[in-house]
JSON list of C-alpha atoms in Angstrom, two decimals:
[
{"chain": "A", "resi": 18, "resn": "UNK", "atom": "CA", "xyz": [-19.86, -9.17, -29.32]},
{"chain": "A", "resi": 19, "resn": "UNK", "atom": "CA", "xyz": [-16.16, -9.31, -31.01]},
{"chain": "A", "resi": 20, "resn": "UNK", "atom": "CA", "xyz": [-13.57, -10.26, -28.29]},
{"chain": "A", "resi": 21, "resn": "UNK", "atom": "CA", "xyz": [-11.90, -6.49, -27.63]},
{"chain": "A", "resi": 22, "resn": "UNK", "atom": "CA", "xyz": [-15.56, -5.33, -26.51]},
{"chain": "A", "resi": 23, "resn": "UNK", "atom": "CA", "xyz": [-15.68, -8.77, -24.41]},
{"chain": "A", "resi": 24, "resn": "UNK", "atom": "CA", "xyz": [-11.95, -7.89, -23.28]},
{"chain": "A", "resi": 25, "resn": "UNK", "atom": "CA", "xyz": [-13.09, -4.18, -22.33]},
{"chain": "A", "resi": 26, "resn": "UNK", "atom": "CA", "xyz": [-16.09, -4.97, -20.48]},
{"chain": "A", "resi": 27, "resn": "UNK", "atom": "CA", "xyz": [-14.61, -7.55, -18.38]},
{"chain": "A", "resi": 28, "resn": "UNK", "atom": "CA", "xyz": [-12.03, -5.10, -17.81]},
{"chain": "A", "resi": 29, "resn": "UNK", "atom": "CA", "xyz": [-14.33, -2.37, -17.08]},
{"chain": "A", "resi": 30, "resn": "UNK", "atom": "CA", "xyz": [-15.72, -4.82, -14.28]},
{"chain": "A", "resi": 31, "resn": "UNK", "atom": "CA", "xyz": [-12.87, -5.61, -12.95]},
{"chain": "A", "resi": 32, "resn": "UNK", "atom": "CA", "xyz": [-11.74, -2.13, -12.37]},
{"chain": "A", "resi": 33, "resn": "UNK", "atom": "CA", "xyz": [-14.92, -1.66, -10.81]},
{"chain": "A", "resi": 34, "resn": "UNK", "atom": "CA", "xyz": [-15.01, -4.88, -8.77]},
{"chain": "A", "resi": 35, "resn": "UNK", "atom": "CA", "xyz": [-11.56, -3.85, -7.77]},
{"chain": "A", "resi": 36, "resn": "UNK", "atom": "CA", "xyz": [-12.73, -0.43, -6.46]},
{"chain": "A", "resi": 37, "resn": "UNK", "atom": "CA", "xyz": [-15.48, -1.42, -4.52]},
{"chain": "A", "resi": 38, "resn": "UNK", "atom": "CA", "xyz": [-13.41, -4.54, -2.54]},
{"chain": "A", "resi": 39, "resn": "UNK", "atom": "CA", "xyz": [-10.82, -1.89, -2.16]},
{"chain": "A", "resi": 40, "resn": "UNK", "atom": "CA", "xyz": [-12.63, 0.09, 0.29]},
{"chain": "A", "resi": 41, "resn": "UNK", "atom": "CA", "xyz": [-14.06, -2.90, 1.89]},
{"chain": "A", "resi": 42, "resn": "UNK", "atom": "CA", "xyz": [-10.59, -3.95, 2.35]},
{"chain": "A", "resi": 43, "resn": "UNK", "atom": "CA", "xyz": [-9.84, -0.87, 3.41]},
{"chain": "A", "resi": 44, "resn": "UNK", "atom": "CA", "xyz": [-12.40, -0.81, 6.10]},
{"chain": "A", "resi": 45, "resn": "UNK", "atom": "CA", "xyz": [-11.61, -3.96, 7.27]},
{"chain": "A", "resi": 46, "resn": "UNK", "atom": "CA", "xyz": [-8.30, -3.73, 7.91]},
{"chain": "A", "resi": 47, "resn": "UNK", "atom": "CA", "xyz": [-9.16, -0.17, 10.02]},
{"chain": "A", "resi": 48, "resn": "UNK", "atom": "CA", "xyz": [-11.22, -2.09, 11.83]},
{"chain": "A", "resi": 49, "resn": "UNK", "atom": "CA", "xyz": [-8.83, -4.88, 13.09]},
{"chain": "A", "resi": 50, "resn": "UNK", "atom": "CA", "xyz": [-6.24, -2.21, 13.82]},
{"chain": "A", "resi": 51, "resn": "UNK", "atom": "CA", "xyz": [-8.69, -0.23, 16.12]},
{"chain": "A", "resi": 52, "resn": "UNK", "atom": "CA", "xyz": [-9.64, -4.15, 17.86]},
{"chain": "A", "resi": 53, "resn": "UNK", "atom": "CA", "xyz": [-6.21, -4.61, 18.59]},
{"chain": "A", "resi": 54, "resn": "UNK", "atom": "CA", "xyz": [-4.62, -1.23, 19.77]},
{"chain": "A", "resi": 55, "resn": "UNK", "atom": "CA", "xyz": [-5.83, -0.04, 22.97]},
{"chain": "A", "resi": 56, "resn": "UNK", "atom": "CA", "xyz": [-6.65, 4.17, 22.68]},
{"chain": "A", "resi": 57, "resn": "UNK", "atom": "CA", "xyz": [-7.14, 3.67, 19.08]},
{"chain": "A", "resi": 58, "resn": "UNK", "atom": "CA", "xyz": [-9.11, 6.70, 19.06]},
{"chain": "A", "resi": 59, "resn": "UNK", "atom": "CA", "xyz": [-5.95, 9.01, 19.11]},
{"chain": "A", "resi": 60, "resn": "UNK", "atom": "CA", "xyz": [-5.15, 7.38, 15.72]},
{"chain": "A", "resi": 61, "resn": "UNK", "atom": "CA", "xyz": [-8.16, 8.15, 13.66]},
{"chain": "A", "resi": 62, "resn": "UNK", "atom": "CA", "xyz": [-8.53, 6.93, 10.09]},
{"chain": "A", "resi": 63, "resn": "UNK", "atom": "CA", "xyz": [-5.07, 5.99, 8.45]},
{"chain": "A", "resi": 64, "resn": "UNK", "atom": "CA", "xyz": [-4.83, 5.77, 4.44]},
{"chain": "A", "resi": 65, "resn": "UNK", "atom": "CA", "xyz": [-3.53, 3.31, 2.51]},
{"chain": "A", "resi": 66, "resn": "UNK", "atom": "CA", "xyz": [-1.06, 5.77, 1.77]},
{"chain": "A", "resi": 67, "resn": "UNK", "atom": "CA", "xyz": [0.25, 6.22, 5.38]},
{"chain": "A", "resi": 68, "resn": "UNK", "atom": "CA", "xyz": [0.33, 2.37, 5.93]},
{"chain": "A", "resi": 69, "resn": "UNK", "atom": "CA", "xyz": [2.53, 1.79, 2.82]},
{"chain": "A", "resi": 70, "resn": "UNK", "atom": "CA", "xyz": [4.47, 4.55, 4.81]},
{"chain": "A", "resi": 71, "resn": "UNK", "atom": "CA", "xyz": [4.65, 2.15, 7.75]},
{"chain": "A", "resi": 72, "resn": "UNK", "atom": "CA", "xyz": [5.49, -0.85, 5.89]},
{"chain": "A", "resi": 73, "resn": "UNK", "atom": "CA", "xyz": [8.32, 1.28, 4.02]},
{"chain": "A", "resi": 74, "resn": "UNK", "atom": "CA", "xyz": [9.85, 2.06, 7.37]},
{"chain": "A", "resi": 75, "resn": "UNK", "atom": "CA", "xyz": [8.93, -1.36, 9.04]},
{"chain": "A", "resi": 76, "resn": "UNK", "atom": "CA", "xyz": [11.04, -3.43, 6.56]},
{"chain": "A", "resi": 77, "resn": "UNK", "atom": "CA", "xyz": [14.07, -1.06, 6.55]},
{"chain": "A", "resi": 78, "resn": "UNK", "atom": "CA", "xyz": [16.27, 1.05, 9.23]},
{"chain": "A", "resi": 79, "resn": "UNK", "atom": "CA", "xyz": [17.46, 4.62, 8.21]},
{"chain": "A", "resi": 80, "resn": "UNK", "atom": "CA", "xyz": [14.48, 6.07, 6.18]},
{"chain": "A", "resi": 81, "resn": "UNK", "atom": "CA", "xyz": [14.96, 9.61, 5.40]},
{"chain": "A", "resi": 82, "resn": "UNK", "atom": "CA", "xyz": [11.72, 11.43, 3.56]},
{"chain": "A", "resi": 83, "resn": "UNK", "atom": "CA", "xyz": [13.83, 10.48, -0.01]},
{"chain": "A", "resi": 84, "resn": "UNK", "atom": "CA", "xyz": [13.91, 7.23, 0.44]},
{"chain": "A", "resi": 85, "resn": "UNK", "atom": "CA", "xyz": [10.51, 6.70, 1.51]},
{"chain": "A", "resi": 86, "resn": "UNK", "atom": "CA", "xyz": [9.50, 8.87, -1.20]},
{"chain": "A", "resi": 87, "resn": "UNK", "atom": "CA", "xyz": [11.58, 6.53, -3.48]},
{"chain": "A", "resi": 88, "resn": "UNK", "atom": "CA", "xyz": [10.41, 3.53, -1.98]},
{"chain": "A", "resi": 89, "resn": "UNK", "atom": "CA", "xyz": [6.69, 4.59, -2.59]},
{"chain": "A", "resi": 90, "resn": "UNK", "atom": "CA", "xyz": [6.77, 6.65, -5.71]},
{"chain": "A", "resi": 91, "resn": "UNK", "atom": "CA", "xyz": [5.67, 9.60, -3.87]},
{"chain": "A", "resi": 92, "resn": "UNK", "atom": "CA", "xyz": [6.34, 13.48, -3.69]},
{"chain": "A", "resi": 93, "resn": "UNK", "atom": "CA", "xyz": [9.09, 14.12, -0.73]},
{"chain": "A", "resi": 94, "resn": "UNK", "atom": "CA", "xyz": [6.62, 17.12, -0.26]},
{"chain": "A", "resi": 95, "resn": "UNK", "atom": "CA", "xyz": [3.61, 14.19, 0.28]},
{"chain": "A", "resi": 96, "resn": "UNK", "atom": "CA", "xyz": [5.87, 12.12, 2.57]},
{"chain": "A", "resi": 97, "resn": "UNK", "atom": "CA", "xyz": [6.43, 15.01, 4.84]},
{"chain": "A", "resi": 98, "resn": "UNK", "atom": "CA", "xyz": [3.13, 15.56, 5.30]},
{"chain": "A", "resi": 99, "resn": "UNK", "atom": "CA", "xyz": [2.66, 12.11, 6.19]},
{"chain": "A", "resi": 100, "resn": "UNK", "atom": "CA", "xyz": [5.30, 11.35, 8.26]},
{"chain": "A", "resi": 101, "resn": "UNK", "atom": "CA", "xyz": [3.96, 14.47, 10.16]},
{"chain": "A", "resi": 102, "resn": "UNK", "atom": "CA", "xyz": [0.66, 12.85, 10.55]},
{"chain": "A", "resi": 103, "resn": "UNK", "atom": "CA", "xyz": [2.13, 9.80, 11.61]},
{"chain": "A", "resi": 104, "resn": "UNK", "atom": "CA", "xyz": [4.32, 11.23, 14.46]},
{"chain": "A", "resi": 105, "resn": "UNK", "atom": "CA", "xyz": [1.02, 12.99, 15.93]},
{"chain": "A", "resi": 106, "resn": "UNK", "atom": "CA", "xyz": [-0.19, 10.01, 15.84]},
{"chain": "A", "resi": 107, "resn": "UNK", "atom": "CA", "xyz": [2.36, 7.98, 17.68]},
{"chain": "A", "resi": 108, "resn": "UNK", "atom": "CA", "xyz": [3.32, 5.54, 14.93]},
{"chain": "A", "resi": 109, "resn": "UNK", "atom": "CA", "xyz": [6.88, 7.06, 14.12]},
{"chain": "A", "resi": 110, "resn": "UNK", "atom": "CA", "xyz": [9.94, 8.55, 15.78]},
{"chain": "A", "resi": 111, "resn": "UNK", "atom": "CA", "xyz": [12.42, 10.73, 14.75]},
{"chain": "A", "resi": 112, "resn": "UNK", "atom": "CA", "xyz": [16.14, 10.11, 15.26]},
{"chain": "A", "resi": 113, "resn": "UNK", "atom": "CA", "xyz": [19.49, 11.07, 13.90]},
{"chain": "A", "resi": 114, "resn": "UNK", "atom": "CA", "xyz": [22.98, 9.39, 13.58]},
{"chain": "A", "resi": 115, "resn": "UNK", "atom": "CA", "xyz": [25.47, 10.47, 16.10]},
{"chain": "A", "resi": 116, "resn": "UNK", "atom": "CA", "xyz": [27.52, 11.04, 13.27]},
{"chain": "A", "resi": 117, "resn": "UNK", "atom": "CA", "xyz": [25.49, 13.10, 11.02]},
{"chain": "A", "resi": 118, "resn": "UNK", "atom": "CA", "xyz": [23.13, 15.49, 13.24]},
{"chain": "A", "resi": 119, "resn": "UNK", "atom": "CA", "xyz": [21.63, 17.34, 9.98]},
{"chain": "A", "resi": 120, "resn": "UNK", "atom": "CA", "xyz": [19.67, 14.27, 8.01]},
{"chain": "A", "resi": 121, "resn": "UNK", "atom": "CA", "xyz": [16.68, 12.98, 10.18]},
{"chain": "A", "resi": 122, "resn": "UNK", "atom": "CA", "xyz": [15.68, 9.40, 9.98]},
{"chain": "A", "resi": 123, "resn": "UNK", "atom": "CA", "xyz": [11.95, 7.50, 11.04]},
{"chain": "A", "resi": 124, "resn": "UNK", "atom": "CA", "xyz": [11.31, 4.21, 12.32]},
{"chain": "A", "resi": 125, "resn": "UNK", "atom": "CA", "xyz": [8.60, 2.86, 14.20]},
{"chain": "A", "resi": 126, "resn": "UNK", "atom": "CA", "xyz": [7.11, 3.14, 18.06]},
{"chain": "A", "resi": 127, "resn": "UNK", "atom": "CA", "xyz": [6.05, -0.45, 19.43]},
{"chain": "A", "resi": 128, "resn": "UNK", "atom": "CA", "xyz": [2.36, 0.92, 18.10]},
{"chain": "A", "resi": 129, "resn": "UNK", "atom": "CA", "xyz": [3.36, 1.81, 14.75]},
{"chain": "A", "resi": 130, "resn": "UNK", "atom": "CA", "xyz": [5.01, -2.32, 14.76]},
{"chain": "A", "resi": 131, "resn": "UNK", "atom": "CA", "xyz": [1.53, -3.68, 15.72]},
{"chain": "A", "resi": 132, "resn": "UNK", "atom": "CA", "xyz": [-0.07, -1.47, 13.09]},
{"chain": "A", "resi": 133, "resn": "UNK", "atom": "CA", "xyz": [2.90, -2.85, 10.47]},
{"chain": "A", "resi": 134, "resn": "UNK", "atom": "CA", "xyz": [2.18, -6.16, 11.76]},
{"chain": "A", "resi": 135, "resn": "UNK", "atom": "CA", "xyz": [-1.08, -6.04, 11.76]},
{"chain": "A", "resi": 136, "resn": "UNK", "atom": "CA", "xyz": [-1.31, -4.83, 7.80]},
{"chain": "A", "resi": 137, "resn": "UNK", "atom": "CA", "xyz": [1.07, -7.39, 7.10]},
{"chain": "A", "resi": 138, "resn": "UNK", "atom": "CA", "xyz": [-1.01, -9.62, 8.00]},
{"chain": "A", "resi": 139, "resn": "UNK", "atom": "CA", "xyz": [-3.67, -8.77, 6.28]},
{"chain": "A", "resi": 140, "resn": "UNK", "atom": "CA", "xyz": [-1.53, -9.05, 3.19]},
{"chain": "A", "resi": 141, "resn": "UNK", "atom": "CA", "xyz": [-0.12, -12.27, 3.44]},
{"chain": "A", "resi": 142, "resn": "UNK", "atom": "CA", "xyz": [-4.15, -13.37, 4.11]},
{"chain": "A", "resi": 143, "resn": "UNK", "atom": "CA", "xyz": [-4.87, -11.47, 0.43]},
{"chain": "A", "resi": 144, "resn": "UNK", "atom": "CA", "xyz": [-1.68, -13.25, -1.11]},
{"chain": "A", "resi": 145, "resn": "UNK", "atom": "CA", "xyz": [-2.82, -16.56, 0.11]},
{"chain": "A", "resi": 146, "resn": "UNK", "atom": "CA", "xyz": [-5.87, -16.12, -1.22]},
{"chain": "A", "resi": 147, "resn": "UNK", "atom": "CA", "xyz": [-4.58, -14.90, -4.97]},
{"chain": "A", "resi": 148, "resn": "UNK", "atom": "CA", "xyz": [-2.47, -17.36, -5.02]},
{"chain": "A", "resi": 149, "resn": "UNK", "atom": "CA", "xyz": [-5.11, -19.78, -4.43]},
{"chain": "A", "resi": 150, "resn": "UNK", "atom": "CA", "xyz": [-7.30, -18.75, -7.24]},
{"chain": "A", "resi": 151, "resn": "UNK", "atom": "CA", "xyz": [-4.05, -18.06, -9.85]},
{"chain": "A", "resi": 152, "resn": "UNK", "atom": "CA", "xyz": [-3.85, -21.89, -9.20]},
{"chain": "A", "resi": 153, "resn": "UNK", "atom": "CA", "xyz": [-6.48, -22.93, -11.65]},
{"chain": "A", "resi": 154, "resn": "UNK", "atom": "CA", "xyz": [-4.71, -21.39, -14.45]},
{"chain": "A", "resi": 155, "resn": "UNK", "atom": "CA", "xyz": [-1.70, -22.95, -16.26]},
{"chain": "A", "resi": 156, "resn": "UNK", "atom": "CA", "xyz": [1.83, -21.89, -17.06]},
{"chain": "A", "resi": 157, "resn": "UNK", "atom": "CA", "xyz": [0.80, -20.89, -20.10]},
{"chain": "A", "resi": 158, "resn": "UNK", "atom": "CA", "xyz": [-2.25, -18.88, -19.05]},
{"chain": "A", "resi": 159, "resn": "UNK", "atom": "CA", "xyz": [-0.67, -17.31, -16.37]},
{"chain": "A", "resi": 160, "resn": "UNK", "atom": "CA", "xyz": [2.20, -15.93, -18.87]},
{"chain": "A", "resi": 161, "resn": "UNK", "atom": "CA", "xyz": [-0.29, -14.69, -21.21]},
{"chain": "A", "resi": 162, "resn": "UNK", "atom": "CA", "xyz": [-2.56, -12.96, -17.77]},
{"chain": "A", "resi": 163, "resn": "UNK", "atom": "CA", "xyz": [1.31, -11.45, -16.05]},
{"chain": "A", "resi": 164, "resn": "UNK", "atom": "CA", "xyz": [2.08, -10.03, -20.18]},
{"chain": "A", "resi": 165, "resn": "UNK", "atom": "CA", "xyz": [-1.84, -8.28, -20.18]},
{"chain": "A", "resi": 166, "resn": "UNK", "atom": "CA", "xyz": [-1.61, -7.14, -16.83]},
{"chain": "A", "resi": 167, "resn": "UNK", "atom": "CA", "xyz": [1.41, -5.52, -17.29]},
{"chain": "A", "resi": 168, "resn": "UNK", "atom": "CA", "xyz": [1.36, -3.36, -20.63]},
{"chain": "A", "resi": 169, "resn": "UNK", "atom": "CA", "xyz": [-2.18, -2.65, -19.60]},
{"chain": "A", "resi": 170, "resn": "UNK", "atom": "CA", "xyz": [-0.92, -1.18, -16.03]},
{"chain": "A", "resi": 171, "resn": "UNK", "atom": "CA", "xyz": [1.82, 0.95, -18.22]},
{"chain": "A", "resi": 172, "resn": "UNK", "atom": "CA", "xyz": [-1.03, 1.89, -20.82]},
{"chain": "A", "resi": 173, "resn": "UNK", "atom": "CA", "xyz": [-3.10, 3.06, -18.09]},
{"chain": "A", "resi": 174, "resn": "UNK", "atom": "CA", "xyz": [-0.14, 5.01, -16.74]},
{"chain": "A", "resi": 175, "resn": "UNK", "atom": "CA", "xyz": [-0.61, 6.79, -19.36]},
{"chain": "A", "resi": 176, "resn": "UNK", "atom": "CA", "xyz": [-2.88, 10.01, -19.50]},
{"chain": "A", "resi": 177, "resn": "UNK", "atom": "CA", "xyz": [-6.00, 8.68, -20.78]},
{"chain": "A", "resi": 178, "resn": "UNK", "atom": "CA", "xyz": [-8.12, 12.23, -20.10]},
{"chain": "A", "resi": 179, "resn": "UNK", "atom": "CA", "xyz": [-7.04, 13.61, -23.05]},
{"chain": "A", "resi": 180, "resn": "UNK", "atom": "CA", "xyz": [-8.10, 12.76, -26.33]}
]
């Protein structure tokens, strides 16, 4: 086998790999949120997608649907949505600026802190442990690993459904 089939099946595994321990992941880190909040029912599921939501809002004050959107590369149509879902659920507040009454901002009820703390958490754990493995590779090999990784994330950016 030539080294670009070698190259593509290894990436082909990783991808896969990568999507399986995702929704383990996933799972797991529902799980410890519903241990650790009391009444957890009246959350439900959250997506990763809502929690990035959290952790947008957790690390900054003042975030208006654009800058969330901004923050997360998503619709301001999507973050609505969310941040709807999110104060049914009792993670977010609204508020405004005494000054300026028309643009509403979020930020987060003591649960919605646990559940930022708590996914930070579980972050730092994943970091610790990449970091860990990226330790038996050199300067030289990580270079060459943070150059493939990136122009294959903006290749695969890219529309690859069409041929």
């Amino acid at each position: 086998m030539d080294q670009k089939a070698k190259v593509w099946n290894q990436c082909l595994a990783l991808l896969h790999k990568q999507e399986e321990q995702s929704k383990r992941r996933e799972a797991l880190l529902l799980r410890q949120i519903q241990d650790s909040i009391p009444d957890s029912q009246q959350l439900g599921s959250l997506s990763v997608t809502e929690l990035h939501v959290i952790s947008v809002i957790g690390k900054n004050t003042r975030m208006n649907v654009t800058t969330i959107a901004q923050n997360i590369g998503v619709t301001k149509s999507a973050i609505s949505k969310i941040t709807v879902k999110l104060l049914k659920k009792g993670l977010l507040e609204r508020f405004q600026l005494e000054d300026n009454q028309k643009e509403v901002f979020f930020r987060l009820t003591k649960v919605g802190e646990l559940v930022n703390s708590i996914h930070d958490s579980f972050h730092a754990q994943l970091e610790k442990k990449m970091y860990r493995f990226l330790d038996n590779f050199s300067e030289a090999e990580l270079t060459c690993i943070a150059r493939f990784i990136g122009e294959a994330t903006k290749e695969l950016e890219k529309n690859w459904t069409e041929t």
